[in-house]
Amino acid sequence: MRTGRSGKKGILERLRDGVVLGDGGYILELERRGYVQAGPYTPEVAIEHPGALRELHREFLRAGADVLQALTFYASKDKLGTAGYADQVEAINRAAVRIANEVAGDETLVAGTLCLTWMYDPKEPGSRAVVRRLFDEQIALQAAEGVDFFIGETFTFLEEARQCLAAIKAAGYPAMITFTERDTETAEGIPLAEATRVLAGEGADILGTNCGRDPERMLPVVELVRRATSGYVAAQPIGFRTRDDLPNFTQLPEFPLALDSLTLSRAEMASYATRARTLGVNYIGSCCGSVAHHVRAMAEALGRRPPASAKSADLARHPGIQKSRTLEEMAGVKPKSADAPRFATGDRHW
């Protein structure tokens, strides 16, 4: 299996040493900035406005991210085709990885990114070969530009996740596979714990959940994964607040264009990071709605001081602010002790 490039410590070595901090969300943030179109959410920004993508990578790096994900989400041929970019698959995949590498430098890891293709259909046996072909194509293009490992994310079907994992392992890279579920079962109806065990048995190096749920509603699901495997576990919740009855943000009436009022505070994301660490999560990241100040808050909550911490708040220097108020008090967050009880099966968020 490949390890870190050019003397970099690889992802598995870093996980053995302690928690790895991921970056934040790209697609929705770049849509808000006017570089991605809501609806298709395809990543042609990598070739149309590379400077915008480069800047967002820089923000996450400066905020303390140990890994930069190449913006190759929805960069498979069939998905790009829905937005008129089917003939740009190679250019988009290569440019996205190249930009991430330019920003990452010699220390930070670059993850190639794969995701659900919307082409898998359990009623069509031939769809397995279709999605495998799409994954193989993206992996070859991204590997040619140089990545340290691959993340396969936002899967709902276990079988599509299996095809992604097989493609990554065949290419010789460490594999992180994550699910995005509205419930605690895959789209086939397989309990997430069982799906985790299947993927672990087939060689997945890191398993977990990402996107869809906010931290409060993701951590109970992450605990399922943590209990089901002795390997490395990842969590990448969104930076928006969801609801008990609508735990996945795609279910919310505000999705996708009215989520602004549901944005989580930096204190809430910091609290998530420490709770995830206590739960035994190894790869602590975030997804849609999480931006640089969230990642910086998470890094600082984990005891780090990234470059962006040079400009962390010093409220004592503002004459109009009550100096006794903490960040948590401003956000209405009650700090949770390190020995706070874990989520149980009967928790109201299930």
Coordinates of C-alpha atoms in Angstrom, one line a residue:
M1 CA 0.0 0.0 0.0
R2 CA 1.2 3.5 -0.8
T3 CA 2.2 5.8 2.0
G4 CA 2.8 9.5 2.2
R5 CA 4.5 11.1 -0.9
S6 CA 7.8 13.0 -0.9
G7 CA 8.7 12.1 2.6
K8 CA 5.3 13.1 4.0
K9 CA 4.0 11.0 6.9
G10 CA 1.0 9.1 5.5
I11 CA -2.6 9.2 6.7
L12 CA -2.3 5.8 8.5
E13 CA 0.9 6.9 10.3
R14 CA -0.7 10.1 11.4
L15 CA -3.8 8.3 12.7
R16 CA -1.6 6.0 14.7
D17 CA 0.0 9.1 16.3
G18 CA -3.3 10.8 17.2
V19 CA -6.3 12.7 15.9
V20 CA -6.2 14.0 12.3
L21 CA -8.2 17.2 11.6
G22 CA -9.9 17.4 8.3
D23 CA -11.0 20.5 6.3
G24 CA -14.5 21.9 5.8
G25 CA -17.1 22.2 3.1
Y26 CA -16.3 23.3 -0.4
I27 CA -19.3 23.0 -2.7
L28 CA -21.9 25.0 -0.8
E29 CA -19.4 27.6 0.2
L30 CA -18.2 28.1 -3.3
E31 CA -21.9 28.3 -4.4
R32 CA -22.4 31.1 -1.9
R33 CA -19.4 32.9 -3.3
G34 CA -20.8 32.6 -6.9
Y35 CA -18.5 29.9 -8.3
V36 CA -20.7 26.8 -8.2
Q37 CA -24.3 26.4 -9.4
A38 CA -26.9 25.2 -7.0
G39 CA -28.7 22.2 -8.4
P40 CA -26.0 20.3 -10.2
Y41 CA -23.4 21.3 -7.6
T42 CA -20.6 20.1 -10.0
P43 CA -17.0 21.2 -9.5
E44 CA -16.1 22.9 -12.8
V45 CA -14.8 25.8 -10.6
A46 CA -11.5 23.9 -10.7
I47 CA -11.0 24.9 -14.4
E48 CA -13.2 28.0 -14.6
H49 CA -12.1 29.9 -11.4
P50 CA -9.1 28.0 -10.0
G51 CA -8.1 31.0 -7.9
A52 CA -11.4 30.8 -5.9
L53 CA -10.8 27.2 -5.2
R54 CA -7.1 27.8 -4.3
E55 CA -8.1 30.5 -1.8
L56 CA -10.6 28.3 0.0
H57 CA -8.0 25.6 0.3
R58 CA -5.6 28.2 1.8
E59 CA -8.2 29.3 4.3
F60 CA -8.7 25.7 5.5
L61 CA -4.9 25.1 5.6
R62 CA -4.3 28.2 7.6
A63 CA -7.1 27.3 10.0
G64 CA -5.3 24.0 10.9
A65 CA -6.5 21.3 8.5
D66 CA -4.1 18.3 8.3
V67 CA -5.8 17.2 5.1
L68 CA -7.1 19.1 2.0
Q69 CA -9.7 17.2 0.0
A70 CA -9.4 17.7 -3.8
L71 CA -12.7 19.2 -5.0
T72 CA -13.6 16.2 -7.1
F73 CA -17.0 15.6 -5.5
Y74 CA -19.5 15.0 -8.4
A75 CA -16.6 14.9 -10.8
S76 CA -17.6 11.6 -12.4
K77 CA -18.4 11.6 -16.1
D78 CA -22.1 10.9 -15.8
K79 CA -22.7 13.5 -13.1
L80 CA -20.7 16.1 -14.9
G81 CA -22.7 15.3 -18.0
T82 CA -25.9 16.5 -16.3
A83 CA -24.3 20.0 -16.2
G84 CA -22.8 19.9 -19.7
Y85 CA -19.2 19.0 -18.6
A86 CA -18.9 15.4 -19.7
D87 CA -16.0 16.2 -22.0
Q88 CA -14.1 17.9 -19.1
V89 CA -13.8 15.0 -16.7
E90 CA -10.0 14.7 -17.1
A91 CA -9.4 18.5 -16.9
I92 CA -11.6 19.0 -13.8
N93 CA -10.2 16.0 -11.9
R94 CA -6.6 16.8 -12.7
A95 CA -7.0 20.5 -12.0
A96 CA -8.7 20.0 -8.7
V97 CA -5.9 17.7 -7.4
R98 CA -3.2 20.0 -8.8
I99 CA -4.6 23.0 -7.0
A100 CA -4.9 21.1 -3.7
N101 CA -1.3 20.0 -4.0
E102 CA -0.1 23.6 -4.8
V103 CA -1.7 24.8 -1.5
A104 CA -0.8 21.7 0.6
G105 CA 2.9 22.0 0.2
D106 CA 5.3 19.5 1.8
E107 CA 3.5 18.7 5.0
T108 CA -0.3 18.7 4.5
L109 CA -1.9 15.6 2.9
V110 CA -4.1 15.7 -0.2
A111 CA -7.0 13.3 -0.4
G112 CA -8.5 12.3 -3.7
T113 CA -12.2 12.4 -3.4
L114 CA -14.9 10.1 -4.8
C115 CA -18.6 10.1 -4.0
L116 CA -21.9 8.5 -4.9
T117 CA -22.5 8.6 -8.7
W118 CA -26.3 8.4 -8.7
M119 CA -25.8 5.6 -11.3
Y120 CA -26.1 2.6 -8.9
D121 CA -29.4 0.7 -9.1
P122 CA -29.8 -2.5 -7.1
K123 CA -32.5 -3.6 -9.6
E124 CA -29.9 -3.4 -12.4
P125 CA -27.0 -5.8 -11.9
G126 CA -25.1 -4.1 -14.7
S127 CA -25.0 -0.8 -12.7
R128 CA -22.2 -2.3 -10.5
A129 CA -19.9 -2.4 -13.4
V130 CA -20.9 1.2 -14.4
V131 CA -20.1 2.7 -11.1
R132 CA -16.8 0.7 -10.9
R133 CA -15.8 2.1 -14.3
L134 CA -16.6 5.7 -13.1
F135 CA -14.5 5.2 -9.9
D136 CA -11.6 3.7 -11.8
E137 CA -11.5 6.6 -14.2
Q138 CA -11.5 9.2 -11.5
I139 CA -8.9 7.4 -9.4
A140 CA -6.5 7.1 -12.4
L141 CA -6.8 10.8 -13.2
Q142 CA -6.4 12.0 -9.6
A143 CA -3.5 9.5 -8.9
A144 CA -1.7 10.9 -12.0
E145 CA -1.6 14.3 -10.3
G146 CA -0.5 12.8 -6.9
V147 CA -2.7 12.1 -3.9
D148 CA -1.9 10.6 -0.5
F149 CA -5.1 8.6 0.0
F150 CA -8.7 8.5 -1.2
I151 CA -11.9 9.4 0.5
G152 CA -15.1 7.8 -0.9
E153 CA -18.0 9.7 0.7
T154 CA -21.8 10.4 0.8
F155 CA -22.7 6.8 0.1
T156 CA -26.2 5.5 0.8
F157 CA -25.9 2.1 -0.8
L158 CA -23.5 -0.4 0.7
E159 CA -22.9 -2.0 -2.7
E160 CA -21.8 1.3 -4.3
A161 CA -19.5 1.9 -1.3
R162 CA -18.1 -1.6 -1.8
Q163 CA -17.3 -0.8 -5.5
C164 CA -15.6 2.4 -4.5
L165 CA -13.5 0.6 -1.9
A166 CA -12.5 -2.1 -4.3
A167 CA -11.4 0.5 -6.9
I168 CA -9.3 2.4 -4.3
K169 CA -7.6 -0.8 -3.0
A170 CA -6.9 -2.1 -6.5
A171 CA -5.0 1.2 -7.1
G172 CA -3.0 0.6 -3.9
Y173 CA -4.1 3.5 -1.8
P174 CA -5.4 3.8 1.8
A175 CA -9.2 4.1 1.7
M176 CA -11.6 6.2 3.8
I177 CA -15.3 5.3 3.2
T178 CA -18.2 7.3 4.7
F179 CA -21.9 7.0 4.6
T180 CA -24.6 9.8 4.5
E181 CA -27.8 8.4 5.8
R182 CA -31.2 9.7 6.7
D183 CA -31.6 6.7 9.0
T184 CA -29.2 4.3 10.6
E185 CA -29.5 1.8 7.7
T186 CA -28.1 1.8 4.2
A187 CA -30.5 2.3 1.3
E188 CA -30.6 -1.5 1.0
G189 CA -31.9 -1.7 4.6
I190 CA -28.7 -3.0 6.0
P191 CA -27.9 -1.7 9.6
L192 CA -25.0 0.7 9.5
A193 CA -23.1 -1.4 12.0
E194 CA -23.3 -4.4 9.7
A195 CA -22.3 -2.3 6.7
T196 CA -19.3 -1.1 8.6
R197 CA -18.2 -4.6 9.4
V198 CA -18.6 -5.6 5.8
L199 CA -16.3 -2.8 4.6
A200 CA -13.8 -3.3 7.3
G201 CA -13.6 -7.0 6.3
E202 CA -12.9 -5.9 2.7
G203 CA -10.0 -3.6 3.6
A204 CA -11.4 -0.2 4.4
D205 CA -8.8 1.7 6.5
I206 CA -11.1 4.4 7.9
L207 CA -14.9 4.2 8.2
G208 CA -17.5 6.7 9.3
T209 CA -20.2 9.1 8.3
N210 CA -20.1 12.5 6.7
C211 CA -22.5 15.3 5.6
G212 CA -26.2 15.2 6.0
R213 CA -26.4 15.5 9.8
D214 CA -25.2 18.2 12.2
P215 CA -22.8 17.2 15.0
E216 CA -25.6 16.6 17.6
R217 CA -27.4 14.1 15.4
M218 CA -24.3 12.6 13.8
L219 CA -22.4 11.6 16.9
P220 CA -24.9 8.9 17.9
V221 CA -24.6 7.4 14.4
V222 CA -20.8 7.6 14.7
E223 CA -20.9 5.7 17.9
L224 CA -22.5 2.8 15.9
V225 CA -19.5 2.8 13.6
R226 CA -17.1 3.0 16.6
R227 CA -18.7 0.0 18.2
A228 CA -18.7 -2.0 15.0
T229 CA -15.0 -1.7 14.2
S230 CA -11.7 -1.6 16.0
G231 CA -10.2 0.4 13.1
Y232 CA -10.0 4.1 12.5
V233 CA -13.3 6.1 12.6
A234 CA -14.2 9.3 10.8
A235 CA -16.9 11.9 11.4
Q236 CA -17.6 14.9 9.1
P237 CA -20.9 16.6 10.1
I238 CA -22.3 19.7 8.4
G239 CA -22.1 23.2 9.8
F240 CA -25.9 23.7 9.9
R241 CA -28.4 22.8 12.5
T242 CA -30.9 20.1 11.7
R243 CA -33.9 18.7 13.6
D244 CA -34.8 15.6 15.5
D245 CA -37.6 14.9 13.0
L246 CA -35.5 15.9 10.0
P247 CA -32.0 14.9 10.9
N248 CA -30.5 15.2 7.4
F249 CA -30.3 18.7 6.1
T250 CA -31.5 17.7 2.6
Q251 CA -34.9 17.0 4.4
L252 CA -35.2 20.6 5.7
P253 CA -37.5 23.1 4.1
E254 CA -34.5 25.5 4.1
F255 CA -32.4 23.3 1.9
P256 CA -30.5 24.3 -0.1
L257 CA -30.8 28.1 -0.5
A258 CA -32.1 29.2 2.9
L259 CA -29.7 27.5 5.3
D260 CA -28.0 30.7 6.4
S261 CA -30.0 31.1 9.6
L262 CA -29.2 27.5 10.6
T263 CA -25.4 28.0 10.6
L264 CA -23.7 26.6 13.7
S265 CA -21.4 28.8 15.8
R266 CA -17.7 28.3 16.1
A267 CA -18.3 27.3 19.7
E268 CA -20.7 24.5 18.7
M269 CA -18.2 23.1 16.2
A270 CA -15.4 23.3 18.8
S271 CA -17.7 21.4 21.2
Y272 CA -18.3 18.8 18.6
A273 CA -14.5 18.3 18.0
T274 CA -13.8 17.6 21.7
R275 CA -16.9 15.3 22.1
A276 CA -15.8 13.4 19.0
R277 CA -12.3 12.9 20.4
T278 CA -13.8 11.6 23.6
L279 CA -16.0 9.2 21.7
G280 CA -12.9 7.7 20.0
V281 CA -13.2 9.4 16.6
N282 CA -9.8 9.4 14.8
Y283 CA -10.5 11.6 11.8
I284 CA -12.4 14.7 12.9
G285 CA -13.6 16.8 10.0
S286 CA -16.6 18.7 8.8
C287 CA -18.6 19.2 5.6
C288 CA -21.2 21.5 4.0
G289 CA -21.6 24.8 5.9
S290 CA -18.3 24.4 7.8
V291 CA -15.9 27.2 6.9
A292 CA -12.4 28.3 8.0
H293 CA -13.4 29.9 11.4
H294 CA -15.2 26.6 12.3
V295 CA -12.0 24.6 11.5
R296 CA -9.9 27.0 13.5
A297 CA -12.2 26.7 16.5
M298 CA -12.0 22.9 16.2
A299 CA -8.2 23.0 16.0
E300 CA -8.0 25.2 19.0
A301 CA -10.4 23.0 20.9
L302 CA -8.1 20.0 20.2
G303 CA -5.2 21.9 21.7
R304 CA -3.6 23.2 18.6
R305 CA -2.6 26.7 17.5
P306 CA -2.7 26.9 13.7
P307 CA -1.5 30.0 11.8
A308 CA -5.0 31.5 11.9
S309 CA -4.9 31.5 15.7
A310 CA -2.6 34.6 15.4
K311 CA -5.9 36.4 14.8
S312 CA -8.1 34.6 17.3
A313 CA -10.3 36.8 19.4
D314 CA -9.0 39.1 22.1
L315 CA -12.2 40.5 23.4
A316 CA -10.5 42.3 26.3
R317 CA -9.3 44.8 23.7
H318 CA -12.9 45.8 22.7
P319 CA -14.3 48.4 25.1
G320 CA -17.9 47.5 24.3
I321 CA -17.8 43.8 25.0
Q322 CA -18.5 42.2 28.4
K323 CA -15.1 40.7 29.1
S324 CA -16.5 38.0 31.3
R325 CA -18.5 36.4 28.6
T326 CA -17.0 33.3 27.1
L327 CA -17.4 32.1 23.5
E328 CA -19.6 29.3 24.7
E329 CA -21.8 31.7 26.6
M330 CA -22.3 33.9 23.6
A331 CA -23.3 30.8 21.5
G332 CA -25.5 29.3 24.2
V333 CA -23.3 26.2 24.4
K334 CA -23.0 24.4 27.6
P335 CA -19.5 22.9 27.8
K336 CA -19.6 19.1 28.1
S337 CA -17.2 17.3 30.5
A338 CA -14.8 14.8 29.1
D339 CA -16.6 12.1 31.1
A340 CA -20.0 13.0 29.8
P341 CA -22.1 9.9 29.1
R342 CA -22.0 8.6 25.6
F343 CA -25.1 8.3 23.4
A344 CA -27.2 5.3 24.1
T345 CA -29.5 3.3 21.8
G346 CA -32.5 4.9 23.3
D347 CA -31.3 8.5 22.7
R348 CA -34.0 10.8 21.4
H349 CA -31.9 11.5 18.2
W350 CA -32.3 8.0 16.9

